[in-house]
Each structure stands twice: as structure tokens, then as C-alpha cells.
């Protein structure tokens, strides 16, 4: 098969009437199909293995094996759909054909456009079913790391190799990537595959800790408050959004990383803790170093090795696999059958920009499953911000509120929940931002 014909639908036409075979071959070839014809059903099984047809079109009445017998013989899970045609059809025959599993039944003479439409629909459904089966088989055969870091594109394969390589070391690793690319997931994989896997994995989002409480949260206090560094003893400390670490705490953190000793607030002596550092940021810290907001020597301690996580838009081949995986997860969670993925769904998935990356895709899959519980929905609808409707608000006030909600939500996601940075990006004060979040009904935890 040439590259030019690789994507054409393939059909196997079975009819003992030479004139009918030639007529059907001419019709289908003109419609862009790759056609093979056979005079008898006995040859079908051997030709299926060679041609891999998307659909079989067969007459019912033929010498030897007839169309109904051929239909019953195709018992394999991935057998192509069968469309039966007959000049002697009647209602009982049609009913029996459908009961036996035929995709459709048509009487001769048939209307060519109607036949082509039925064949195209059958072929499309068969290819979708095959793709879904391949994805399920792929998921079932994944290794442990593959199951965590899903995908078969080169960027994600390279990332898995790097994680496997670095998991056997004690070096500090810095993860760079946009919001939603899975930095904590990679950090946890580095921990789970290391010799420290029996120890604790302590994730800390530096952007969510108030500046006035940062040192207590990190180093602990003599009055009994246990800090993150002490909690990570024997394991891994993951510092997400490390760029939000207050300048006043950076020197103490640097010393703790260098010596594995630190002073809890109010303590008379140092505390020791054996931990590995993995840090993350959704932006490079060069600018913060240049402006004096981040210590260069601390950066050098953190970025012994830098891994850059690919954005979802840079590995589009992985999107169907990820979507099917998430849909099946949520379908099991909500105890329903996973909704089928149509060609329209795939088109919507592959044309979307995915600013929220894998996290956004996961949310879309969940909204799709929730809609399926009510017997409706599509990926296009799930891609809408509210997952429900794309209708234009009726009043100016509603339109302004909807626009503000999208703008604020996007800013919170872009800046990883750092509210001072969000307020600055929106050009409003922190108090005004807090008031708008409450008024618009936004929940920070749902956006991050």
C-alpha cells in the first residue's frame, strides 16, 4: 500500500455476479475507496488478513457460503462490519441479518449515495473501535513508569528515560514547565523509583505559604511545630514554585541544602535531616536572579540537573491516549460505561490549544463523563469553560462577569496561584482581586 492510499477506506466486495462486482468497484473507486472484489465468500478469511478491510459488502445469495454464513463466520473482536445486499430481501431476512450482527441490510437496486453513506459510517466506526482497542492494549501493556507518565511521543519518552536515569542518583533536580504539565507527578516518580522510596515524599507549594509563615513552615519552631525539612528526613522534599521563596528565607534554605542542618525558630541548637531536593518552576529564574529577587548560589544548588517538561501542544500524538485513559478512569469512578470517542471528539481534542496542559485535559475528560451520565455531551461541550454551554450571555452585566471570570481564572492558572503576581498582571490591587474572586464564585483550588 502506498503512502497516498494509506488513509483511504478499504472495502472487500463479495458477489458472484461479475457485472455487479464491476459496477460496485467502479462506484467505490470513484468515491475514493481502496477496493478489492471476490466472487465467493470462501476466500474472504484469507483476504481479510492481507487487506485489513474497514468494511465488507456482500451479497446474501451466493453458491457455497452465502452472505449470512459469512456474517456468522466473522467472530473475531476486530472483524470488520458487514453490510448485506440482496435482490430477494424481505423484512424477516433483514431482521435476521441485523440479529446476526450485520451493520446494515439493503435491497437491490439500491440508491448509490445511500449505499456510500452507510459504508462510510460503518468504516468510520470500525476505525474508531480499532483505535480505541489499540489504546486499551497500549495502556494494559505499560510499565509502572509508563502508567504514571503516559505518552509515546519523543518528548515524553525522553523524559521517562531521564527520570529513570536520575532516580538512581542523589543530585538536586529542577523541573521547568508550564502549569499543568505534571511537575509534581515527575517529582514523585523520581522519589518512588529511588532508594528513598520507603521514606516520605513532602510536596510544598512555596507560592501558597504566606511570607510571614514561610520560615516556620519550612524550618519548624522550638515550640513543637515540625517543619517541612524535618518531615522530609529520609525522603524527598519537593519545592514547587520555588521562585516564590521569600528572599529572607533563601540564605537559610541554601545552608540547609548544603549542610543538611538547620535551626528551627527559637531553637538553641541545629536539627539534622537527610533529604533530597527536587524543585520546580513554571518559568526560568534567570530574570529573578538578575533582579535580585532570587539568590544565584541557591539556584546553582537547586539546578544541578534541569528537566524541561513538554507542553501538551508539543506532543499532540499523546492526546488521544491520555484522553481515553482519563475517560476510563472517571467512567470507573462514576460507575458508568466510558462514552465512545467520535471523530468529532478527536477533531476537537487535536485542534484545541491546551493552555492548561494535561491538567486541563483531565478536567475535560471528567466533564465529558459527567455529561455522559445524563445521556448527552461531547468533547466540544466539555472544552467550554463551564463544561455545559457556549451560549452568549443575554445581558451586558452577565457578559462582563463571564469575561472577568475567564480572565481572572486564566491569570491564576498562569501564575500558579501566586496572588500578588495575579493582581499585578491584572493591574488591580490585592484586595480588589480577593473581592472579585469571591464575587465571581471562583475557587483557587479548582483552578490549580
CSV table of N, CA, C and O in Angstrom, one decimal, residues 231-352:
chain,number,residue,atom,x,y,z
A,231,UNK,N,10.3,17.0,58.3
A,231,UNK,CA,9.4,15.9,57.9
A,231,UNK,C,9.9,15.1,56.7
A,231,UNK,O,9.5,14.0,56.5
A,232,UNK,N,10.8,15.7,55.9
A,232,UNK,CA,11.4,15.0,54.8
A,232,UNK,C,12.6,14.2,55.1
A,232,UNK,O,13.2,13.6,54.2
A,233,UNK,N,12.9,14.0,56.3
A,233,UNK,CA,14.1,13.2,56.7
A,233,UNK,C,14.0,11.8,56.2
A,233,UNK,O,13.0,11.1,56.4
A,234,UNK,N,15.0,11.4,55.4
A,234,UNK,CA,15.0,10.0,54.8
A,234,UNK,C,14.2,9.9,53.5
A,234,UNK,O,14.2,8.9,52.9
A,235,UNK,N,13.7,11.0,53.0
A,235,UNK,CA,12.9,11.0,51.8
A,235,UNK,C,13.3,12.2,50.9
A,235,UNK,O,14.4,12.6,50.8
A,236,UNK,N,12.2,12.7,50.2
A,236,UNK,CA,12.4,13.7,49.2
A,236,UNK,C,11.5,15.0,49.6
A,236,UNK,O,10.4,14.8,49.9
A,237,UNK,N,12.1,16.1,49.4
A,237,UNK,CA,11.4,17.4,49.6
A,237,UNK,C,11.2,18.0,48.3
A,237,UNK,O,12.2,18.3,47.6
A,238,UNK,N,10.0,18.2,47.9
A,238,UNK,CA,9.6,18.8,46.6
A,238,UNK,C,9.2,20.2,46.8
A,238,UNK,O,8.1,20.5,47.4
A,239,UNK,N,10.0,21.2,46.3
A,239,UNK,CA,9.6,22.6,46.5
A,239,UNK,C,9.1,23.1,45.1
A,239,UNK,O,9.8,23.5,44.2
A,240,UNK,N,7.8,23.1,45.0
A,240,UNK,CA,7.1,23.6,43.8
A,240,UNK,C,7.0,25.2,43.9
A,240,UNK,O,7.0,25.7,45.0
A,241,UNK,N,7.1,25.8,42.7
A,241,UNK,CA,7.1,27.3,42.6
A,241,UNK,C,8.1,27.8,43.5
A,241,UNK,O,7.9,28.8,44.3
A,242,UNK,N,9.4,27.3,43.4
A,242,UNK,CA,10.5,27.7,44.2
A,242,UNK,C,10.8,29.2,44.1
A,242,UNK,O,11.3,29.9,45.0
A,243,UNK,N,10.4,29.8,43.0
A,243,UNK,CA,10.6,31.2,42.8
A,243,UNK,C,9.9,32.1,43.7
A,243,UNK,O,10.2,33.3,43.9
A,244,UNK,N,8.9,31.6,44.4
A,244,UNK,CA,8.1,32.3,45.4
A,244,UNK,C,8.7,32.3,46.8
A,244,UNK,O,8.2,32.9,47.7
A,245,UNK,N,9.9,31.6,46.9
A,245,UNK,CA,10.5,31.5,48.2
A,245,UNK,C,11.0,32.9,48.6
A,245,UNK,O,11.7,33.6,47.9
A,246,UNK,N,10.6,33.4,49.8
A,246,UNK,CA,10.9,34.8,50.2
A,246,UNK,C,12.4,35.0,50.3
A,246,UNK,O,13.1,34.1,50.8
A,247,UNK,N,12.9,36.1,49.9
A,247,UNK,CA,14.4,36.4,49.9
A,247,UNK,C,15.0,36.2,51.3
A,247,UNK,O,16.1,35.7,51.5
A,248,UNK,N,14.2,36.5,52.4
A,248,UNK,CA,14.7,36.4,53.7
A,248,UNK,C,15.0,35.0,54.1
A,248,UNK,O,15.8,34.7,55.0
A,249,UNK,N,14.3,34.0,53.5
A,249,UNK,CA,14.4,32.6,53.8
A,249,UNK,C,15.4,31.9,52.9
A,249,UNK,O,15.8,30.7,53.2
A,250,UNK,N,15.9,32.5,51.9
A,250,UNK,CA,16.7,31.8,50.9
A,250,UNK,C,18.1,31.5,51.4
A,250,UNK,O,18.6,30.4,51.1
A,251,UNK,N,18.7,32.3,52.2
A,251,UNK,CA,20.0,32.0,52.8
A,251,UNK,C,19.9,30.8,53.7
A,251,UNK,O,20.8,29.9,53.7
A,252,UNK,N,18.9,30.8,54.5
A,252,UNK,CA,18.8,29.6,55.5
A,252,UNK,C,18.5,28.3,54.7
A,252,UNK,O,19.0,27.3,55.1
A,253,UNK,N,17.7,28.4,53.6
A,253,UNK,CA,17.4,27.2,52.8
A,253,UNK,C,18.7,26.8,52.1
A,253,UNK,O,19.0,25.6,52.1
A,254,UNK,N,19.5,27.7,51.6
A,254,UNK,CA,20.7,27.3,51.0
A,254,UNK,C,21.6,26.6,51.9
A,254,UNK,O,22.2,25.5,51.6
A,255,UNK,N,21.8,27.1,53.2
A,255,UNK,CA,22.6,26.4,54.2
A,255,UNK,C,22.1,25.0,54.5
A,255,UNK,O,22.9,24.1,54.7
A,256,UNK,N,20.8,24.9,54.6
A,256,UNK,CA,20.2,23.6,54.9
A,256,UNK,C,20.5,22.6,53.9
A,256,UNK,O,20.7,21.4,54.1
A,257,UNK,N,20.4,23.0,52.6
A,257,UNK,CA,20.7,22.1,51.5
A,257,UNK,C,22.2,21.7,51.5
A,257,UNK,O,22.5,20.5,51.2
A,258,UNK,N,23.0,22.6,51.8
A,258,UNK,CA,24.5,22.4,51.8
A,258,UNK,C,24.9,21.5,52.9
A,258,UNK,O,25.7,20.6,52.8
A,259,UNK,N,24.4,21.7,54.1
A,259,UNK,CA,24.8,21.0,55.3
A,259,UNK,C,23.9,19.9,55.9
A,259,UNK,O,24.3,19.2,56.7
A,260,UNK,N,22.6,20.0,55.4
A,260,UNK,CA,21.6,19.1,55.9
A,260,UNK,C,21.3,19.4,57.4
A,260,UNK,O,20.9,18.5,58.1
A,261,UNK,N,21.6,20.6,57.8
A,261,UNK,CA,21.3,21.1,59.1
A,261,UNK,C,20.6,22.4,59.0
A,261,UNK,O,20.8,23.2,58.1
A,262,UNK,N,19.7,22.7,60.0
A,262,UNK,CA,19.0,24.0,60.0
A,262,UNK,C,18.6,24.3,61.5
A,262,UNK,O,18.5,23.4,62.3
A,263,UNK,N,18.3,25.5,61.7
A,263,UNK,CA,17.8,26.0,63.0
A,263,UNK,C,16.3,26.2,63.0
A,263,UNK,O,15.9,27.1,62.2
A,264,UNK,N,15.6,25.5,63.8
A,264,UNK,CA,14.2,25.8,63.9
A,264,UNK,C,14.0,27.2,64.7
A,264,UNK,O,14.9,27.5,65.4
A,265,UNK,N,13.0,27.9,64.4
A,265,UNK,CA,12.8,29.2,65.0
A,265,UNK,C,12.7,29.0,66.5
A,265,UNK,O,11.9,28.3,67.1
A,266,UNK,N,13.6,29.8,67.2
A,266,UNK,CA,13.6,29.8,68.7
A,266,UNK,C,14.4,28.6,69.3
A,266,UNK,O,14.5,28.5,70.5
A,267,UNK,N,15.0,27.8,68.4
A,267,UNK,CA,15.7,26.6,68.9
A,267,UNK,C,17.1,27.0,69.4
A,267,UNK,O,17.7,28.0,68.8
A,268,UNK,N,17.7,26.3,70.3
A,268,UNK,CA,19.0,26.6,70.8
A,268,UNK,C,20.1,25.8,70.0
A,268,UNK,O,21.3,26.1,70.2
A,269,UNK,N,19.7,24.8,69.3
A,269,UNK,CA,20.7,24.0,68.5
A,269,UNK,C,20.1,23.6,67.2
A,269,UNK,O,18.9,23.6,66.9
A,270,UNK,N,21.0,23.1,66.3
A,270,UNK,CA,20.6,22.7,64.9
A,270,UNK,C,19.8,21.4,64.9
A,270,UNK,O,20.0,20.5,65.8
A,271,UNK,N,19.0,21.2,63.9
A,271,UNK,CA,18.4,19.9,63.6
A,271,UNK,C,18.9,19.3,62.3
A,271,UNK,O,19.1,20.0,61.4
A,272,UNK,N,19.2,18.0,62.3
A,272,UNK,CA,19.7,17.4,61.1
A,272,UNK,C,18.6,16.7,60.4
A,272,UNK,O,17.6,16.1,61.0
A,273,UNK,N,18.6,16.7,59.1
A,273,UNK,CA,17.6,16.0,58.3
A,273,UNK,C,18.3,15.5,57.0
A,273,UNK,O,19.0,16.3,56.3
A,274,UNK,N,18.1,14.3,56.6
A,274,UNK,CA,18.7,13.7,55.4
A,274,UNK,C,17.6,13.7,54.3
A,274,UNK,O,16.7,12.9,54.3
A,275,UNK,N,17.6,14.7,53.4
A,275,UNK,CA,16.6,14.8,52.4
A,275,UNK,C,17.2,15.0,51.1
A,275,UNK,O,18.4,15.5,50.9
A,276,UNK,N,16.5,14.7,50.0
A,276,UNK,CA,16.8,15.1,48.7
A,276,UNK,C,15.9,16.2,48.2
A,276,UNK,O,14.7,16.2,48.5
A,277,UNK,N,16.5,17.1,47.5
A,277,UNK,CA,15.7,18.3,47.0
A,277,UNK,C,15.4,18.1,45.5
A,277,UNK,O,16.2,17.8,44.7
A,278,UNK,N,14.1,18.2,45.2
A,278,UNK,CA,13.6,18.4,43.8
A,278,UNK,C,12.8,19.7,43.8
A,278,UNK,O,11.9,19.8,44.7
A,279,UNK,N,13.0,20.6,42.9
A,279,UNK,CA,12.3,21.9,42.9
A,279,UNK,C,11.7,22.0,41.5
A,279,UNK,O,11.9,21.3,40.6
A,280,UNK,N,10.8,23.0,41.5
A,280,UNK,CA,10.0,23.2,40.2
A,280,UNK,C,9.7,24.7,40.0
A,280,UNK,O,9.5,25.4,41.0
A,281,UNK,N,9.5,25.1,38.8
A,281,UNK,CA,9.1,26.4,38.5
A,281,UNK,C,8.4,26.4,37.1
A,281,UNK,O,8.8,25.6,36.3
A,282,UNK,N,7.4,27.3,36.9
A,282,UNK,CA,6.8,27.4,35.6
A,282,UNK,C,7.5,28.4,34.7
A,282,UNK,O,7.0,28.8,33.7
A,283,UNK,N,8.6,29.0,35.2
A,283,UNK,CA,9.3,29.9,34.4
A,283,UNK,C,10.8,29.9,34.9
A,283,UNK,O,11.1,29.5,36.0
A,284,UNK,N,11.7,30.2,34.0
A,284,UNK,CA,13.1,30.2,34.3
A,284,UNK,C,13.4,31.3,35.4
A,284,UNK,O,12.7,32.4,35.3
A,285,UNK,N,14.3,31.1,36.2
A,285,UNK,CA,14.6,32.0,37.3
A,285,UNK,C,15.7,33.0,37.0
A,285,UNK,O,16.1,33.7,37.9
A,286,UNK,N,16.2,33.0,35.8
A,286,UNK,CA,17.3,33.9,35.4
A,286,UNK,C,16.9,35.4,35.7
A,286,UNK,O,17.7,36.2,36.2
A,287,UNK,N,15.7,35.7,35.3
A,287,UNK,CA,15.3,37.1,35.5
A,287,UNK,C,15.2,37.4,37.0
A,287,UNK,O,15.6,38.6,37.4
A,288,UNK,N,14.7,36.5,37.8
A,288,UNK,CA,14.6,36.8,39.2
A,288,UNK,C,16.0,36.9,39.8
A,288,UNK,O,16.2,37.7,40.7
A,289,UNK,N,17.0,36.2,39.3
A,289,UNK,CA,18.4,36.3,39.8
A,289,UNK,C,18.9,37.7,39.4
A,289,UNK,O,19.5,38.4,40.2
A,290,UNK,N,18.6,38.1,38.1
A,290,UNK,CA,19.2,39.3,37.6
A,290,UNK,C,18.6,40.5,38.4
A,290,UNK,O,19.3,41.5,38.6
A,291,UNK,N,17.3,40.4,38.9
A,291,UNK,CA,16.7,41.5,39.6
A,291,UNK,C,16.9,41.4,41.1
A,291,UNK,O,16.5,42.3,41.8
A,292,UNK,N,17.7,40.4,41.5
A,292,UNK,CA,18.0,40.3,43.0
A,292,UNK,C,16.9,39.7,43.8
A,292,UNK,O,17.0,39.6,45.0
A,293,UNK,N,15.9,39.1,43.2
A,293,UNK,CA,14.8,38.5,43.9
A,293,UNK,C,15.1,37.1,44.3
A,293,UNK,O,14.4,36.5,45.2
A,294,UNK,N,16.1,36.5,43.6
A,294,UNK,CA,16.4,35.1,43.9
A,294,UNK,C,17.9,34.9,43.9
A,294,UNK,O,18.6,35.4,43.0
A,295,UNK,N,18.5,34.3,44.9
A,295,UNK,CA,19.9,34.1,45.1
A,295,UNK,C,20.5,33.2,44.0
A,295,UNK,O,20.0,32.1,43.8
A,296,UNK,N,21.5,33.7,43.4
A,296,UNK,CA,22.2,32.9,42.3
A,296,UNK,C,22.8,31.6,42.9
A,296,UNK,O,22.7,30.5,42.3
A,297,UNK,N,23.4,31.7,44.1
A,297,UNK,CA,24.0,30.5,44.7
A,297,UNK,C,23.0,29.4,45.1
A,297,UNK,O,23.2,28.2,45.0
A,298,UNK,N,21.8,29.9,45.5
A,298,UNK,CA,20.7,28.9,45.7
A,298,UNK,C,20.3,28.3,44.5
A,298,UNK,O,20.0,27.0,44.4
A,299,UNK,N,20.1,29.0,43.4
A,299,UNK,CA,19.7,28.5,42.1
A,299,UNK,C,20.7,27.4,41.7
A,299,UNK,O,20.3,26.3,41.2
A,300,UNK,N,22.0,27.7,41.8
A,300,UNK,CA,23.0,26.7,41.4
A,300,UNK,C,23.0,25.4,42.3
A,300,UNK,O,23.3,24.3,41.8
A,301,UNK,N,22.5,25.5,43.5
A,301,UNK,CA,22.3,24.3,44.3
A,301,UNK,C,21.1,23.5,43.9
A,301,UNK,O,21.1,22.3,44.1
A,302,UNK,N,20.1,24.2,43.4
A,302,UNK,CA,18.9,23.5,43.0
A,302,UNK,C,18.9,22.9,41.6
A,302,UNK,O,18.2,21.9,41.4
A,303,UNK,N,19.6,23.6,40.7
A,303,UNK,CA,19.5,23.1,39.3
A,303,UNK,C,20.7,22.4,38.8
A,303,UNK,O,21.2,22.6,37.7
A,304,UNK,N,21.2,21.4,39.6
A,304,UNK,CA,22.3,20.6,39.2
A,304,UNK,C,21.9,19.9,37.9
A,304,UNK,O,22.7,19.8,36.9
A,305,UNK,N,20.7,19.4,37.8
A,305,UNK,CA,20.1,18.9,36.6
A,305,UNK,C,18.8,19.6,36.4
A,305,UNK,O,18.0,19.7,37.3
A,306,UNK,N,18.5,20.0,35.2
A,306,UNK,CA,17.3,20.6,34.8
A,306,UNK,C,16.5,19.8,33.8
A,306,UNK,O,17.1,19.4,32.8
A,307,UNK,N,15.3,19.4,34.1
A,307,UNK,CA,14.4,18.7,33.2
A,307,UNK,C,13.3,19.7,32.8
A,307,UNK,O,12.6,20.2,33.6
A,308,UNK,N,13.1,19.8,31.5
A,308,UNK,CA,12.0,20.6,31.0
A,308,UNK,C,10.9,19.7,30.5
A,308,UNK,O,11.0,18.9,29.6
A,309,UNK,N,9.7,19.9,31.1
A,309,UNK,CA,8.5,19.1,30.8
A,309,UNK,C,7.8,19.7,29.6
A,309,UNK,O,7.6,20.9,29.5
A,310,UNK,N,7.5,18.9,28.6
A,310,UNK,CA,6.9,19.4,27.4
A,310,UNK,C,5.4,19.8,27.6
A,310,UNK,O,4.7,19.2,28.4
A,311,UNK,N,5.1,20.9,26.9
A,311,UNK,CA,3.6,21.3,26.9
A,311,UNK,C,2.8,20.3,26.1
A,311,UNK,O,3.4,19.6,25.2
A,312,UNK,N,1.6,20.1,26.5
A,312,UNK,CA,0.7,19.1,25.8
A,312,UNK,C,0.6,19.4,24.3
A,312,UNK,O,0.6,18.5,23.5
A,313,UNK,N,0.6,20.7,23.9
A,313,UNK,CA,0.5,21.1,22.5
A,313,UNK,C,1.7,20.7,21.7
A,313,UNK,O,1.7,20.6,20.5
A,314,UNK,N,2.8,20.4,22.4
A,314,UNK,CA,4.1,19.9,21.7
A,314,UNK,C,4.2,18.4,21.6
A,314,UNK,O,5.2,17.9,21.1
A,315,UNK,N,3.1,17.7,22.1
A,315,UNK,CA,3.1,16.3,22.0
A,315,UNK,C,1.7,15.8,21.7
A,315,UNK,O,1.1,15.0,22.4
A,316,UNK,N,1.1,16.4,20.6
A,316,UNK,CA,-0.3,16.2,20.3
A,316,UNK,C,-0.6,14.7,20.0
A,316,UNK,O,-1.8,14.3,20.2
A,317,UNK,N,0.4,13.9,19.6
A,317,UNK,CA,0.1,12.5,19.3
A,317,UNK,C,-0.3,11.8,20.6
A,317,UNK,O,-0.9,10.7,20.5
A,318,UNK,N,0.0,12.3,21.7
A,318,UNK,CA,-0.3,11.7,23.0
A,318,UNK,C,-1.7,12.0,23.5
A,318,UNK,O,-2.2,11.4,24.4
A,319,UNK,N,-2.3,13.0,22.9
A,319,UNK,CA,-3.6,13.5,23.4
A,319,UNK,C,-4.7,12.4,23.4
A,319,UNK,O,-5.4,12.2,24.4
A,320,UNK,N,-4.9,11.7,22.3
A,320,UNK,CA,-6.0,10.6,22.3
A,320,UNK,C,-5.7,9.6,23.4
A,320,UNK,O,-6.6,9.1,24.1
A,321,UNK,N,-4.4,9.1,23.6
A,321,UNK,CA,-4.1,8.1,24.6
A,321,UNK,C,-4.4,8.7,26.0
A,321,UNK,O,-5.1,8.0,26.8
A,322,UNK,N,-4.0,9.9,26.3
A,322,UNK,CA,-4.3,10.5,27.6
A,322,UNK,C,-5.8,10.6,27.8
A,322,UNK,O,-6.3,10.4,28.9
A,323,UNK,N,-6.5,11.1,26.8
A,323,UNK,CA,-8.0,11.3,26.9
A,323,UNK,C,-8.7,10.0,27.2
A,323,UNK,O,-9.5,9.9,28.2
A,324,UNK,N,-8.4,9.0,26.5
A,324,UNK,CA,-9.0,7.7,26.7
A,324,UNK,C,-8.7,7.2,28.1
A,324,UNK,O,-9.6,6.6,28.8
A,325,UNK,N,-7.4,7.3,28.5
A,325,UNK,CA,-7.0,6.9,29.9
A,325,UNK,C,-7.9,7.6,31.0
A,325,UNK,O,-8.4,7.0,31.9
A,326,UNK,N,-8.0,8.9,30.8
A,326,UNK,CA,-8.7,9.7,31.8
A,326,UNK,C,-10.2,9.4,31.8
A,326,UNK,O,-10.9,9.3,32.8
A,327,UNK,N,-10.8,9.2,30.6
A,327,UNK,CA,-12.2,8.9,30.5
A,327,UNK,C,-12.5,7.6,31.1
A,327,UNK,O,-13.5,7.4,31.9
A,328,UNK,N,-11.6,6.6,30.9
A,328,UNK,CA,-11.9,5.3,31.5
A,328,UNK,C,-11.7,5.3,33.0
A,328,UNK,O,-12.4,4.7,33.8
A,329,UNK,N,-10.8,6.1,33.5
A,329,UNK,CA,-10.6,6.3,35.0
A,329,UNK,C,-11.9,6.9,35.6
A,329,UNK,O,-12.4,6.4,36.6
A,330,UNK,N,-12.4,8.0,35.0
A,330,UNK,CA,-13.6,8.6,35.5
A,330,UNK,C,-14.9,7.8,35.3
A,330,UNK,O,-15.8,7.9,36.2
A,331,UNK,N,-14.9,7.1,34.2
A,331,UNK,CA,-16.1,6.2,34.0
A,331,UNK,C,-16.1,5.1,35.1
A,331,UNK,O,-17.2,4.8,35.6
A,332,UNK,N,-15.0,4.6,35.5
A,332,UNK,CA,-15.0,3.6,36.6
A,332,UNK,C,-15.3,4.3,37.9
A,332,UNK,O,-16.1,3.7,38.7
A,333,UNK,N,-14.8,5.5,38.1
A,333,UNK,CA,-15.1,6.2,39.3
A,333,UNK,C,-16.6,6.5,39.5
A,333,UNK,O,-17.2,6.3,40.6
A,334,UNK,N,-17.3,6.9,38.4
A,334,UNK,CA,-18.7,7.3,38.4
A,334,UNK,C,-19.6,6.1,38.0
A,334,UNK,O,-20.8,6.2,37.9
A,335,UNK,N,-19.0,4.9,37.8
A,335,UNK,CA,-19.7,3.6,37.6
A,335,UNK,C,-20.6,3.7,36.4
A,335,UNK,O,-21.8,3.4,36.5
A,336,UNK,N,-20.1,4.2,35.3
A,336,UNK,CA,-20.8,4.1,34.0
A,336,UNK,C,-19.9,3.6,32.9
A,336,UNK,O,-18.7,3.4,33.2
A,337,UNK,N,-20.4,3.2,31.8
A,337,UNK,CA,-19.6,2.8,30.7
A,337,UNK,C,-18.9,4.1,30.1
A,337,UNK,O,-19.5,5.1,30.0
A,338,UNK,N,-17.7,3.9,29.7
A,338,UNK,CA,-16.9,5.0,29.1
A,338,UNK,C,-17.6,5.5,27.8
A,338,UNK,O,-17.9,4.6,26.9
A,339,UNK,N,-17.9,6.8,27.7
A,339,UNK,CA,-18.6,7.2,26.4
A,339,UNK,C,-17.6,7.0,25.2
A,339,UNK,O,-16.4,7.2,25.3
A,340,UNK,N,-18.2,6.6,24.0
A,340,UNK,CA,-17.3,6.4,22.9
A,340,UNK,C,-16.7,7.7,22.4
A,340,UNK,O,-17.2,8.8,22.6
A,341,UNK,N,-15.5,7.6,21.8
A,341,UNK,CA,-14.8,8.8,21.3
A,341,UNK,C,-15.1,8.9,19.8
A,341,UNK,O,-14.7,8.0,19.0
A,342,UNK,N,-15.8,9.9,19.3
A,342,UNK,CA,-16.2,10.0,17.9
A,342,UNK,C,-15.1,10.8,17.2
A,342,UNK,O,-14.2,11.3,17.7
A,343,UNK,N,-15.2,10.8,15.8
A,343,UNK,CA,-14.3,11.5,15.0
A,343,UNK,C,-14.4,13.0,15.3
A,343,UNK,O,-13.4,13.7,15.3
A,344,UNK,N,-15.6,13.5,15.6
A,344,UNK,CA,-15.7,14.9,16.0
A,344,UNK,C,-15.0,15.2,17.3
A,344,UNK,O,-14.4,16.3,17.5
A,345,UNK,N,-15.1,14.2,18.3
A,345,UNK,CA,-14.4,14.4,19.6
A,345,UNK,C,-12.9,14.5,19.3
A,345,UNK,O,-12.2,15.4,19.9
A,346,UNK,N,-12.3,13.6,18.5
A,346,UNK,CA,-10.9,13.6,18.2
A,346,UNK,C,-10.5,14.9,17.5
A,346,UNK,O,-9.4,15.5,17.9
A,347,UNK,N,-11.3,15.4,16.6
A,347,UNK,CA,-11.0,16.7,16.0
A,347,UNK,C,-11.0,17.8,17.0
A,347,UNK,O,-10.1,18.7,16.9
A,348,UNK,N,-11.9,17.8,17.9
A,348,UNK,CA,-11.9,18.9,19.0
A,348,UNK,C,-10.7,18.8,19.9
A,348,UNK,O,-10.1,19.8,20.2
A,349,UNK,N,-10.3,17.6,20.2
A,349,UNK,CA,-9.2,17.4,21.1
A,349,UNK,C,-7.9,17.9,20.4
A,349,UNK,O,-7.1,18.5,21.1
A,350,UNK,N,-7.7,17.5,19.2
A,350,UNK,CA,-6.5,17.8,18.5
A,350,UNK,C,-6.4,19.3,18.0
A,350,UNK,O,-5.3,19.8,17.7
A,351,UNK,N,-7.5,20.0,17.9
A,351,UNK,CA,-7.5,21.4,17.4
A,351,UNK,C,-7.4,22.3,18.6
A,351,UNK,O,-7.1,23.5,18.4
A,352,UNK,N,-7.6,21.9,19.8
A,352,UNK,CA,-7.6,22.8,21.0
A,352,UNK,C,-6.1,23.1,21.3
A,352,UNK,O,-5.2,22.4,21.1
